[in-house]
Amino acid sequence: MANLMSARDMLESRLEQAVRLQSPIQRLPSELLASIFVVGVLDMPEEDSLSVSAIMLVCRHWAEVALNTPALWARLVLRSQKSIERAKLKLVRSKLAPLDITLDFNPRLESTGHITQNVVHAMDVLRPSIYRWRSFSLIVSNRPQAHAALQRCRDPAPLLQALSIQVSNSMQDDHYSIPPLPLFNEQLPQLRSVSFTSFNFGWDRCLVSGLRVLKLAGYWEDFAPSVAQVMDILRACPKLEEFSLRNMSDVEPEPGSAWEDPPGEYADDTFAATHPQRGMIHLPKLSKMSFYYSGILRTQAILSQLVFPSLERLELAYLDDVTPLLKYLMRQSLTSLPLRHLRIEASFFGELKLMMFLKRLTALTTLDLVDADDVSPNLLKGLSTPASAQTWICPKLEKLELAGCSGIDWDSVRTFVDSRLPPQSRAFPRQHVSPCPSSSSSPSSACIQLPPVSISASGVTHRWPRRLKSIDLSRCHQITKEMVQWLRVYIPEVKSDAARGESTW
């Protein structure tokens, strides 16, 4: 009986193993399984050590695959003494894989009181692997901590593509204001993205040449860059794709500057013809620009000297009166400006000038006007049904944000939404090619439906605009709950503070 029971157990074990082998996951090659692990772990926005631990606990085979996958251990996030010890193990298991490193010793996350010592310890651990850094992000609270870390970045970094340095508190003026140059021995052949916050790098062009992404923030008083310094950096980055200036002291006005508004002129064909673009900086790949409390004079001076024919996203926030900036945007729109997203926040502007600019943005899909007191019902009426012999303004508009705009009223909002609803079905033909008789062979007889149009009483034909998909009326206290309910009937996504007690989405 004992022999029979032993034979039965062995047979059941073999059958169970055979059943497991029938599962597709068991038949995957180790290389493909490793690729799945890398995608599942590294696609997370932050480090998730539980994911790797869970993978290694599934079975012995998975644990072996994970241990033999260097890319799975190539993301290092150091925030405490415990994370430093874990980073030592990852450096060994990552072998020669390129490293993505984040040092975030923020006082809110570190409570030991020895932040500077931990920063130095972390950099001493990471320093031997500088040659395989792919991205490096440093977040500290003051300049002494930043210098303690960067003084250990002297070796070349041939693989470094993204560099981010953020100093949270930089208002003090001390001997640490002098940058610890040269960083990485000025050997950064692959550097493409730079983000500096309150870090004084002496405006060294070796760090900011040939970039694709440039973000500068948190420069005040004497540390704020001049217009000439910014323009020199932009001139050294002809392939720049994203540019951002945030939280900077404004420059002093200079009488007779080339970027001052000409008297009695505005951005139109006459202005463009009388002001040739000599000495302009051409950025043909620039697709995103953001100016957030960067000083209206500095922003105006920079825009006046740039040519950006591929710009798709523009953000202007806390810049006082942005009407002068519209002149340079209008000038660019005379040739090419495929702008899709425009955001103006907490700034003043001339509503008529803005409408003139919006008329040229035929590709605009998102318009954000946040805390803009100059928005009136006239702007929404201009975006509604056009008058005879005129075309729709922003015909591709799908998302509109008017958060904090107290100047609008319900009648203008309803007219705007109602005017962009599709007409009756007979005036909204289907978008497909109808079958044609085989006897017809001429190209002119192809039964192709034209895009939807609307014919006015005067006989002028207008293309019908896209239907609105999202509207944001947060902090618009003149909008009631009943109005929001009406909007939700015609718009899939509506945000408002009026409907309290239920979802505002």
Short mmCIF file of C-alpha atoms in Angstrom, two decimals:
data_model
loop_
_atom_site.label_atom_id
_atom_site.label_comp_id
_atom_site.label_asym_id
_atom_site.label_seq_id
_atom_site.Cartn_x
_atom_site.Cartn_y
_atom_site.Cartn_z
CA MET A 1 0.00 0.00 0.00
CA ALA A 2 2.87 2.36 0.80
CA ASN A 3 4.41 1.74 -2.63
CA LEU A 4 1.08 2.38 -4.34
CA MET A 5 0.53 5.61 -2.43
CA SER A 6 4.05 6.82 -3.29
CA ALA A 7 3.49 6.01 -6.97
CA ARG A 8 0.18 7.88 -6.88
CA ASP A 9 1.80 11.00 -5.35
CA MET A 10 4.55 10.94 -7.98
CA LEU A 11 2.01 10.61 -10.77
CA GLU A 12 -0.07 13.50 -9.42
CA SER A 13 3.04 15.67 -9.16
CA ARG A 14 3.96 14.92 -12.78
CA LEU A 15 0.42 15.61 -13.92
CA GLU A 16 0.36 18.91 -12.02
CA GLN A 17 3.68 19.91 -13.58
CA ALA A 18 2.40 18.98 -17.05
CA VAL A 19 -0.70 21.11 -16.51
CA ARG A 20 1.43 24.10 -15.45
CA LEU A 21 3.57 23.73 -18.55
CA GLN A 22 0.44 24.14 -20.66
CA SER A 23 0.08 27.74 -19.42
CA PRO A 24 1.40 30.27 -22.00
CA ILE A 25 3.41 32.14 -19.34
CA GLN A 26 5.43 28.97 -18.66
CA ARG A 27 6.40 28.64 -22.31
CA LEU A 28 7.74 32.18 -22.67
CA PRO A 29 11.47 32.48 -23.32
CA SER A 30 13.44 34.05 -20.49
CA GLU A 31 14.37 37.04 -22.66
CA LEU A 32 10.72 37.85 -23.37
CA LEU A 33 9.77 37.36 -19.73
CA ALA A 34 12.54 39.77 -18.71
CA SER A 35 11.23 42.38 -21.15
CA ILE A 36 7.76 42.05 -19.61
CA PHE A 37 9.23 42.59 -16.14
CA VAL A 38 11.08 45.73 -17.29
CA VAL A 39 7.95 47.23 -18.85
CA GLY A 40 5.84 46.43 -15.80
CA VAL A 41 8.28 47.88 -13.28
CA LEU A 42 10.01 50.79 -15.06
CA ASP A 43 6.89 52.25 -16.65
CA MET A 44 5.75 53.37 -13.20
CA PRO A 45 6.26 57.11 -12.54
CA GLU A 46 8.23 56.36 -9.35
CA GLU A 47 10.24 53.51 -7.93
CA ASP A 48 8.08 50.66 -6.66
CA SER A 49 10.24 48.14 -4.85
CA LEU A 50 7.17 46.02 -4.04
CA SER A 51 6.74 45.15 -7.71
CA VAL A 52 10.22 43.62 -7.96
CA SER A 53 9.76 41.82 -4.66
CA ALA A 54 6.43 40.38 -5.78
CA ILE A 55 7.95 39.15 -9.04
CA MET A 56 10.78 37.37 -7.23
CA LEU A 57 8.35 35.65 -4.85
CA VAL A 58 6.29 33.99 -7.59
CA CYS A 59 8.66 31.13 -8.26
CA ARG A 60 12.35 30.27 -8.47
CA HIS A 61 12.44 30.71 -12.25
CA TRP A 62 11.00 34.22 -12.07
CA ALA A 63 13.46 35.14 -9.34
CA GLU A 64 16.38 33.97 -11.48
CA VAL A 65 15.11 35.91 -14.51
CA ALA A 66 14.70 39.07 -12.40
CA LEU A 67 18.17 38.78 -10.89
CA ASN A 68 19.70 38.32 -14.36
CA THR A 69 17.92 41.38 -15.83
CA PRO A 70 20.20 44.40 -15.20
CA ALA A 71 17.71 46.98 -16.54
CA LEU A 72 15.27 45.95 -13.80
CA TRP A 73 17.66 47.33 -11.18
CA ALA A 74 18.79 50.44 -13.06
CA ARG A 75 16.37 52.91 -11.40
CA LEU A 76 17.72 54.28 -8.12
CA VAL A 77 15.74 56.58 -5.81
CA LEU A 78 17.65 57.67 -2.72
CA ARG A 79 15.67 59.43 0.02
CA SER A 80 17.02 58.03 3.30
CA GLN A 81 19.77 55.96 4.81
CA LYS A 82 17.79 52.79 4.15
CA SER A 83 17.42 53.64 0.47
CA ILE A 84 21.19 54.21 0.22
CA GLU A 85 21.84 50.67 1.40
CA ARG A 86 19.31 49.35 -1.12
CA ALA A 87 21.05 51.38 -3.87
CA LYS A 88 24.32 49.54 -3.19
CA LEU A 89 22.62 46.25 -3.97
CA LYS A 90 21.02 47.66 -7.12
CA LEU A 91 24.35 48.98 -8.39
CA VAL A 92 25.72 45.45 -8.26
CA ARG A 93 22.70 43.80 -9.88
CA SER A 94 22.39 46.45 -12.62
CA LYS A 95 25.87 45.51 -13.91
CA LEU A 96 26.59 47.84 -16.88
CA ALA A 97 23.04 49.02 -17.57
CA PRO A 98 22.47 52.81 -17.89
CA LEU A 99 21.27 54.27 -14.58
CA ASP A 100 18.36 56.62 -13.82
CA ILE A 101 19.15 58.27 -10.48
CA THR A 102 17.04 60.49 -8.22
CA LEU A 103 18.38 62.04 -5.01
CA ASP A 104 15.45 63.56 -3.12
CA PHE A 105 16.64 64.64 0.31
CA ASN A 106 13.78 66.99 1.05
CA PRO A 107 13.39 67.89 4.76
CA ARG A 108 9.77 66.75 4.60
CA LEU A 109 10.92 63.24 3.66
CA GLU A 110 14.08 63.03 5.80
CA SER A 111 13.63 63.35 9.56
CA THR A 112 17.02 62.23 10.90
CA GLY A 113 18.50 65.74 11.02
CA HIS A 114 21.64 64.66 9.13
CA ILE A 115 20.58 65.48 5.60
CA THR A 116 23.94 66.84 4.43
CA GLN A 117 25.76 63.75 5.69
CA ASN A 118 23.28 61.51 3.89
CA VAL A 119 23.71 63.51 0.68
CA VAL A 120 27.47 63.12 0.85
CA HIS A 121 27.16 59.40 1.64
CA ALA A 122 24.78 58.87 -1.27
CA MET A 123 27.08 60.66 -3.71
CA ASP A 124 30.09 58.67 -2.51
CA VAL A 125 28.15 55.49 -3.28
CA LEU A 126 27.07 56.69 -6.73
CA ARG A 127 30.28 58.42 -7.83
CA PRO A 128 32.06 55.31 -9.22
CA SER A 129 29.14 54.71 -11.61
CA ILE A 130 29.00 58.20 -13.17
CA TYR A 131 30.18 56.78 -16.47
CA ARG A 132 26.83 55.00 -16.90
CA TRP A 133 24.41 57.63 -15.58
CA ARG A 134 21.58 58.21 -18.07
CA SER A 135 19.56 60.68 -15.99
CA PHE A 136 20.37 62.45 -12.74
CA SER A 137 17.92 64.42 -10.58
CA LEU A 138 19.02 66.21 -7.42
CA ILE A 139 16.46 67.73 -5.03
CA VAL A 140 17.82 69.41 -1.89
CA SER A 141 16.69 72.21 0.40
CA ASN A 142 19.66 74.63 0.23
CA ARG A 143 22.82 75.51 -1.65
CA PRO A 144 25.34 73.90 0.76
CA GLN A 145 23.69 70.52 0.21
CA ALA A 146 23.68 71.03 -3.55
CA HIS A 147 27.38 71.94 -3.55
CA ALA A 148 28.24 68.98 -1.34
CA ALA A 149 26.66 66.70 -3.95
CA LEU A 150 27.86 68.41 -7.11
CA GLN A 151 31.47 68.65 -5.97
CA ARG A 152 31.54 64.89 -6.46
CA CYS A 153 30.37 65.18 -10.07
CA ARG A 154 33.76 65.78 -11.66
CA ASP A 155 34.13 62.71 -13.84
CA PRO A 156 32.84 62.63 -17.44
CA ALA A 157 29.28 61.42 -17.99
CA PRO A 158 29.20 60.15 -21.58
CA LEU A 159 25.69 58.65 -21.29
CA LEU A 160 23.94 61.44 -19.35
CA GLN A 161 20.86 62.64 -21.25
CA ALA A 162 18.77 64.43 -18.58
CA LEU A 163 20.06 66.62 -15.75
CA SER A 164 17.79 68.17 -13.10
CA ILE A 165 18.94 70.21 -10.09
CA GLN A 166 16.39 71.73 -7.72
CA VAL A 167 17.26 73.89 -4.71
CA SER A 168 14.16 74.56 -2.62
CA ASN A 169 15.48 77.41 -0.45
CA SER A 170 17.93 79.70 -2.20
CA MET A 171 17.16 83.18 -0.90
CA GLN A 172 20.34 83.45 1.17
CA ASP A 173 23.43 85.07 -0.33
CA ASP A 174 26.62 83.28 0.75
CA HIS A 175 29.82 81.84 -0.62
CA TYR A 176 27.87 78.84 -1.88
CA SER A 177 26.37 81.08 -4.55
CA ILE A 178 29.45 80.42 -6.68
CA PRO A 179 28.77 77.28 -8.75
CA PRO A 180 31.04 74.22 -8.31
CA LEU A 181 32.18 74.21 -11.94
CA PRO A 182 33.08 72.45 -14.09
CA LEU A 183 30.42 69.77 -13.70
CA PHE A 184 31.23 66.36 -15.15
CA ASN A 185 34.46 67.83 -16.52
CA GLU A 186 32.30 69.52 -19.20
CA GLN A 187 32.09 66.20 -21.06
CA LEU A 188 28.36 65.66 -21.65
CA PRO A 189 28.02 64.64 -25.31
CA GLN A 190 24.53 63.11 -24.88
CA LEU A 191 22.92 65.79 -22.69
CA ARG A 192 19.54 66.75 -24.16
CA SER A 193 17.36 67.85 -21.22
CA VAL A 194 18.22 70.36 -18.47
CA SER A 195 16.03 71.59 -15.63
CA PHE A 196 17.55 74.00 -13.09
CA THR A 197 15.63 75.50 -10.16
CA SER A 198 17.48 78.13 -8.12
CA PHE A 199 20.82 76.59 -9.08
CA ASN A 200 23.40 79.12 -10.17
CA PHE A 201 25.45 77.42 -12.87
CA GLY A 202 27.19 80.61 -13.93
CA TRP A 203 25.26 80.44 -17.22
CA ASP A 204 27.92 78.08 -18.49
CA ARG A 205 27.03 77.29 -22.11
CA CYS A 206 28.84 73.96 -21.91
CA LEU A 207 25.94 72.70 -19.79
CA VAL A 208 23.16 74.12 -21.96
CA SER A 209 24.30 73.62 -25.55
CA GLY A 210 22.53 71.40 -28.05
CA LEU A 211 19.55 70.80 -25.77
CA ARG A 212 16.06 69.57 -26.65
CA VAL A 213 14.44 70.59 -23.33
CA LEU A 214 15.40 73.65 -21.25
CA LYS A 215 13.64 74.64 -18.00
CA LEU A 216 14.86 77.45 -15.75
CA ALA A 217 13.07 78.51 -12.55
CA GLY A 218 13.55 80.26 -9.23
CA TYR A 219 16.09 82.99 -10.04
CA TRP A 220 15.69 86.24 -8.12
CA GLU A 221 17.40 89.62 -7.95
CA ASP A 222 21.05 89.43 -9.05
CA PHE A 223 20.79 85.72 -9.90
CA ALA A 224 18.05 86.25 -12.49
CA PRO A 225 19.32 85.86 -16.07
CA SER A 226 19.49 88.84 -18.37
CA VAL A 227 17.86 88.84 -21.79
CA ALA A 228 21.27 88.53 -23.44
CA GLN A 229 22.15 85.46 -21.37
CA VAL A 230 18.89 83.74 -22.24
CA MET A 231 19.27 84.54 -25.91
CA ASP A 232 22.84 83.19 -25.95
CA ILE A 233 21.57 79.92 -24.51
CA LEU A 234 18.74 79.68 -27.04
CA ARG A 235 21.13 80.44 -29.87
CA ALA A 236 23.22 77.45 -28.77
CA CYS A 237 20.17 75.13 -28.92
CA PRO A 238 18.90 75.17 -32.53
CA LYS A 239 17.05 71.85 -32.00
CA LEU A 240 15.20 72.96 -28.88
CA GLU A 241 11.73 71.40 -28.51
CA GLU A 242 10.56 72.66 -25.09
CA PHE A 243 11.40 75.93 -23.32
CA SER A 244 10.18 77.11 -19.91
CA LEU A 245 10.92 80.11 -17.68
CA ARG A 246 9.32 80.19 -14.23
CA ASN A 247 9.52 82.44 -11.14
CA MET A 248 12.10 85.10 -12.02
CA SER A 249 12.67 88.73 -11.21
CA ASP A 250 11.94 90.93 -14.19
CA VAL A 251 14.63 92.85 -16.04
CA GLU A 252 14.90 96.62 -15.99
CA PRO A 253 13.37 98.45 -18.98
CA GLU A 254 15.88 99.71 -21.52
CA PRO A 255 14.81 102.73 -23.59
CA GLY A 256 15.23 102.26 -27.30
CA SER A 257 15.20 98.47 -27.16
CA ALA A 258 14.44 96.73 -30.43
CA TRP A 259 11.55 94.86 -28.86
CA GLU A 260 9.61 97.92 -27.68
CA ASP A 261 6.17 98.43 -29.15
CA PRO A 262 6.26 100.71 -32.20
CA PRO A 263 3.90 103.67 -31.71
CA GLY A 264 0.50 103.18 -33.25
CA GLU A 265 1.33 99.79 -34.68
CA TYR A 266 0.13 96.28 -33.99
CA ALA A 267 1.01 92.89 -35.35
CA ASP A 268 -0.32 92.83 -38.85
CA ASP A 269 1.04 92.54 -42.37
CA THR A 270 2.25 96.14 -42.31
CA PHE A 271 4.21 95.59 -39.10
CA ALA A 272 5.77 92.38 -40.40
CA ALA A 273 6.79 94.07 -43.63
CA THR A 274 8.32 97.13 -41.94
CA HIS A 275 10.24 95.06 -39.36
CA PRO A 276 12.37 92.47 -41.16
CA GLN A 277 13.46 89.48 -39.11
CA ARG A 278 17.16 90.17 -39.01
CA GLY A 279 19.21 88.58 -36.28
CA MET A 280 16.28 86.43 -35.26
CA ILE A 281 16.84 83.06 -33.58
CA HIS A 282 15.14 80.29 -35.54
CA LEU A 283 13.91 77.34 -33.51
CA PRO A 284 12.20 75.14 -36.12
CA LYS A 285 11.46 72.26 -33.69
CA LEU A 286 10.21 74.27 -30.73
CA SER A 287 6.74 72.88 -29.91
CA LYS A 288 6.14 73.99 -26.30
CA MET A 289 6.81 77.26 -24.47
CA SER A 290 5.85 78.22 -20.94
CA PHE A 291 6.30 81.60 -19.22
CA TYR A 292 5.15 81.55 -15.58
CA TYR A 293 5.90 84.70 -13.59
CA SER A 294 9.01 85.22 -15.69
CA GLY A 295 8.68 89.01 -16.02
CA ILE A 296 6.70 90.67 -18.76
CA LEU A 297 9.70 92.68 -20.04
CA ARG A 298 11.93 89.61 -20.23
CA THR A 299 9.21 87.54 -21.90
CA GLN A 300 8.48 90.28 -24.40
CA ALA A 301 12.16 90.70 -25.25
CA ILE A 302 12.61 86.97 -25.79
CA LEU A 303 9.52 86.50 -27.97
CA SER A 304 10.50 89.47 -30.10
CA GLN A 305 13.68 87.68 -31.21
CA LEU A 306 12.36 84.15 -31.77
CA VAL A 307 10.92 82.37 -34.78
CA PHE A 308 8.95 79.25 -33.82
CA PRO A 309 7.01 77.83 -36.80
CA SER A 310 6.21 74.52 -35.05
CA LEU A 311 4.83 75.82 -31.75
CA GLU A 312 1.86 73.73 -30.56
CA ARG A 313 1.54 74.63 -26.87
CA LEU A 314 1.91 78.04 -25.19
CA GLU A 315 1.37 78.96 -21.53
CA LEU A 316 1.38 82.55 -20.22
CA ALA A 317 0.79 82.96 -16.48
CA TYR A 318 1.18 85.83 -14.00
CA LEU A 319 2.62 88.25 -16.53
CA ASP A 320 0.49 91.36 -15.85
CA ASP A 321 -0.61 92.58 -19.29
CA VAL A 322 0.14 90.05 -22.05
CA THR A 323 -1.32 92.19 -24.84
CA PRO A 324 2.18 93.19 -26.10
CA LEU A 325 3.06 89.51 -26.43
CA LEU A 326 0.18 88.94 -28.84
CA LYS A 327 1.97 91.15 -31.34
CA TYR A 328 4.84 88.70 -31.76
CA LEU A 329 2.51 85.70 -31.77
CA MET A 330 0.46 87.38 -34.48
CA ARG A 331 3.59 88.02 -36.50
CA GLN A 332 4.51 84.34 -36.34
CA SER A 333 0.97 83.33 -37.35
CA LEU A 334 1.40 85.21 -40.64
CA THR A 335 3.66 82.38 -41.82
CA SER A 336 3.17 79.28 -39.65
CA LEU A 337 1.79 78.73 -36.15
CA PRO A 338 0.11 75.31 -35.60
CA LEU A 339 -0.86 76.22 -32.03
CA ARG A 340 -3.12 73.59 -30.43
CA HIS A 341 -3.08 74.57 -26.75
CA LEU A 342 -3.19 78.15 -25.44
CA ARG A 343 -3.30 78.99 -21.73
CA ILE A 344 -3.49 82.48 -20.23
CA GLU A 345 -3.65 82.57 -16.44
CA ALA A 346 -3.91 85.47 -13.99
CA SER A 347 -2.96 88.02 -16.65
CA PHE A 348 -4.61 90.97 -18.35
CA PHE A 349 -5.14 91.26 -22.10
CA GLY A 350 -7.03 93.26 -24.67
CA GLU A 351 -10.05 91.17 -25.59
CA LEU A 352 -10.23 92.55 -29.12
CA LYS A 353 -6.54 91.85 -29.72
CA LEU A 354 -6.99 88.31 -28.39
CA MET A 355 -9.91 87.73 -30.75
CA MET A 356 -7.79 88.91 -33.68
CA PHE A 357 -5.16 86.38 -32.68
CA LEU A 358 -7.66 83.54 -32.18
CA LYS A 359 -8.95 84.05 -35.72
CA ARG A 360 -5.61 82.81 -37.02
CA LEU A 361 -5.47 79.71 -34.79
CA THR A 362 -7.35 77.28 -37.00
CA ALA A 363 -5.69 74.26 -35.32
CA LEU A 364 -6.45 75.26 -31.72
CA THR A 365 -8.13 72.46 -29.73
CA THR A 366 -7.69 73.66 -26.11
CA LEU A 367 -8.19 77.20 -24.79
CA ASP A 368 -7.57 77.90 -21.08
CA LEU A 369 -8.41 81.35 -19.72
CA VAL A 370 -7.93 81.07 -15.95
CA ASP A 371 -8.58 83.93 -13.50
CA ALA A 372 -8.83 86.32 -16.44
CA ASP A 373 -11.00 89.30 -15.52
CA ASP A 374 -10.91 90.57 -19.11
CA VAL A 375 -13.03 87.68 -20.41
CA SER A 376 -16.49 89.03 -21.18
CA PRO A 377 -19.58 87.66 -22.96
CA ASN A 378 -18.26 89.26 -26.16
CA LEU A 379 -15.45 86.69 -26.37
CA LEU A 380 -17.86 83.77 -26.20
CA LYS A 381 -20.13 85.43 -28.73
CA GLY A 382 -17.16 85.75 -31.07
CA LEU A 383 -16.55 82.01 -30.75
CA SER A 384 -20.21 81.29 -31.54
CA THR A 385 -21.92 81.27 -34.95
CA PRO A 386 -20.00 83.57 -37.30
CA ALA A 387 -21.60 86.38 -39.16
CA SER A 388 -22.12 86.25 -42.89
CA ALA A 389 -19.01 86.18 -45.08
CA GLN A 390 -16.92 85.10 -42.05
CA THR A 391 -15.50 81.78 -40.94
CA TRP A 392 -15.63 80.11 -37.55
CA ILE A 393 -13.04 81.18 -34.98
CA CYS A 394 -11.11 78.16 -33.66
CA PRO A 395 -13.20 75.59 -35.56
CA LYS A 396 -11.34 72.64 -33.94
CA LEU A 397 -11.85 73.81 -30.36
CA GLU A 398 -12.77 70.87 -28.10
CA LYS A 399 -11.78 71.96 -24.57
CA LEU A 400 -12.49 75.32 -22.96
CA GLU A 401 -11.51 76.37 -19.43
CA LEU A 402 -12.91 79.56 -17.89
CA ALA A 403 -12.08 78.92 -14.24
CA GLY A 404 -12.40 82.03 -12.10
CA CYS A 405 -13.75 84.19 -14.96
CA SER A 406 -16.46 86.21 -13.26
CA GLY A 407 -17.20 88.42 -16.27
CA ILE A 408 -19.06 85.82 -18.32
CA ASP A 409 -22.81 85.25 -18.09
CA TRP A 410 -25.05 82.26 -18.69
CA ASP A 411 -26.57 83.52 -21.94
CA SER A 412 -23.17 83.76 -23.63
CA VAL A 413 -22.13 80.32 -22.36
CA ARG A 414 -25.33 78.70 -23.56
CA THR A 415 -25.14 80.42 -26.94
CA PHE A 416 -21.55 79.28 -27.37
CA VAL A 417 -22.30 75.64 -26.51
CA ASP A 418 -25.52 75.54 -28.52
CA SER A 419 -23.93 77.05 -31.63
CA ARG A 420 -21.28 74.31 -31.79
CA LEU A 421 -23.68 71.40 -31.57
CA PRO A 422 -24.00 69.40 -34.80
CA PRO A 423 -27.03 70.34 -36.93
CA GLN A 424 -29.80 67.97 -38.00
CA SER A 425 -28.70 64.69 -39.56
CA ARG A 426 -29.55 65.68 -43.14
CA ALA A 427 -27.13 68.62 -42.86
CA PHE A 428 -24.47 66.43 -41.21
CA PRO A 429 -23.63 63.78 -43.89
CA ARG A 430 -21.82 60.60 -42.99
CA GLN A 431 -18.09 60.47 -43.57
CA HIS A 432 -17.70 57.55 -45.97
CA VAL A 433 -17.50 56.78 -49.65
CA SER A 434 -20.77 55.55 -51.06
CA PRO A 435 -20.78 52.66 -53.52
CA CYS A 436 -21.00 53.79 -57.11
CA PRO A 437 -22.30 51.99 -60.16
CA SER A 438 -19.59 50.01 -61.91
CA SER A 439 -20.53 51.62 -65.22
CA SER A 440 -19.23 54.97 -64.05
CA SER A 441 -15.54 55.29 -64.79
CA SER A 442 -14.87 59.04 -64.65
CA PRO A 443 -13.22 60.40 -61.51
CA SER A 444 -15.80 63.14 -61.22
CA SER A 445 -18.56 60.60 -60.67
CA ALA A 446 -17.07 59.20 -57.43
CA CYS A 447 -19.68 59.40 -54.70
CA ILE A 448 -17.52 60.97 -51.98
CA GLN A 449 -19.30 62.81 -49.18
CA LEU A 450 -17.93 66.28 -48.47
CA PRO A 451 -17.13 67.50 -44.95
CA PRO A 452 -20.10 68.80 -42.99
CA VAL A 453 -21.05 72.36 -43.90
CA SER A 454 -23.65 74.90 -42.90
CA ILE A 455 -25.23 77.20 -45.46
CA SER A 456 -26.25 80.63 -44.23
CA ALA A 457 -29.13 82.71 -45.52
CA SER A 458 -26.77 84.75 -47.67
CA GLY A 459 -25.52 81.64 -49.43
CA VAL A 460 -22.05 81.72 -47.83
CA THR A 461 -20.75 78.25 -46.91
CA HIS A 462 -19.08 77.59 -43.53
CA ARG A 463 -17.42 74.43 -42.33
CA TRP A 464 -19.13 73.18 -39.17
CA PRO A 465 -16.87 73.26 -36.08
CA ARG A 466 -16.11 70.36 -33.81
CA ARG A 467 -18.38 69.61 -30.92
CA LEU A 468 -17.20 70.72 -27.49
CA LYS A 469 -15.94 67.82 -25.35
CA SER A 470 -14.96 69.56 -22.12
CA ILE A 471 -15.73 72.83 -20.33
CA ASP A 472 -14.40 74.05 -16.97
CA LEU A 473 -16.42 76.68 -15.09
CA SER A 474 -14.84 76.21 -11.66
CA ARG A 475 -15.09 79.20 -9.33
CA CYS A 476 -17.65 80.82 -11.62
CA HIS A 477 -20.26 81.53 -8.95
CA GLN A 478 -22.73 82.96 -11.44
CA ILE A 479 -23.23 79.43 -12.85
CA THR A 480 -25.96 77.56 -10.97
CA LYS A 481 -26.62 73.86 -10.52
CA GLU A 482 -29.43 73.89 -13.10
CA MET A 483 -27.09 75.45 -15.68
CA VAL A 484 -24.49 72.75 -15.06
CA GLN A 485 -27.13 70.06 -15.55
CA TRP A 486 -28.05 71.59 -18.92
CA LEU A 487 -24.39 71.60 -19.96
CA ARG A 488 -23.97 67.94 -19.06
CA VAL A 489 -26.66 67.03 -21.53
CA TYR A 490 -24.54 68.26 -24.45
CA ILE A 491 -20.93 68.12 -23.16
CA PRO A 492 -19.33 64.85 -21.94
CA GLU A 493 -17.09 66.53 -19.33
CA VAL A 494 -18.21 69.50 -17.23
CA LYS A 495 -16.36 70.89 -14.21
CA SER A 496 -18.10 73.30 -11.86
CA ASP A 497 -18.42 74.10 -8.16
CA ALA A 498 -22.14 74.74 -8.49
CA ALA A 499 -23.31 71.12 -8.22
CA ARG A 500 -22.27 70.51 -4.62
CA GLY A 501 -23.10 67.26 -2.97
CA GLU A 502 -22.45 65.28 -6.16
CA SER A 503 -19.58 64.66 -8.54
CA THR A 504 -18.31 67.78 -10.31
CA TRP A 505 -17.01 65.86 -13.28
#
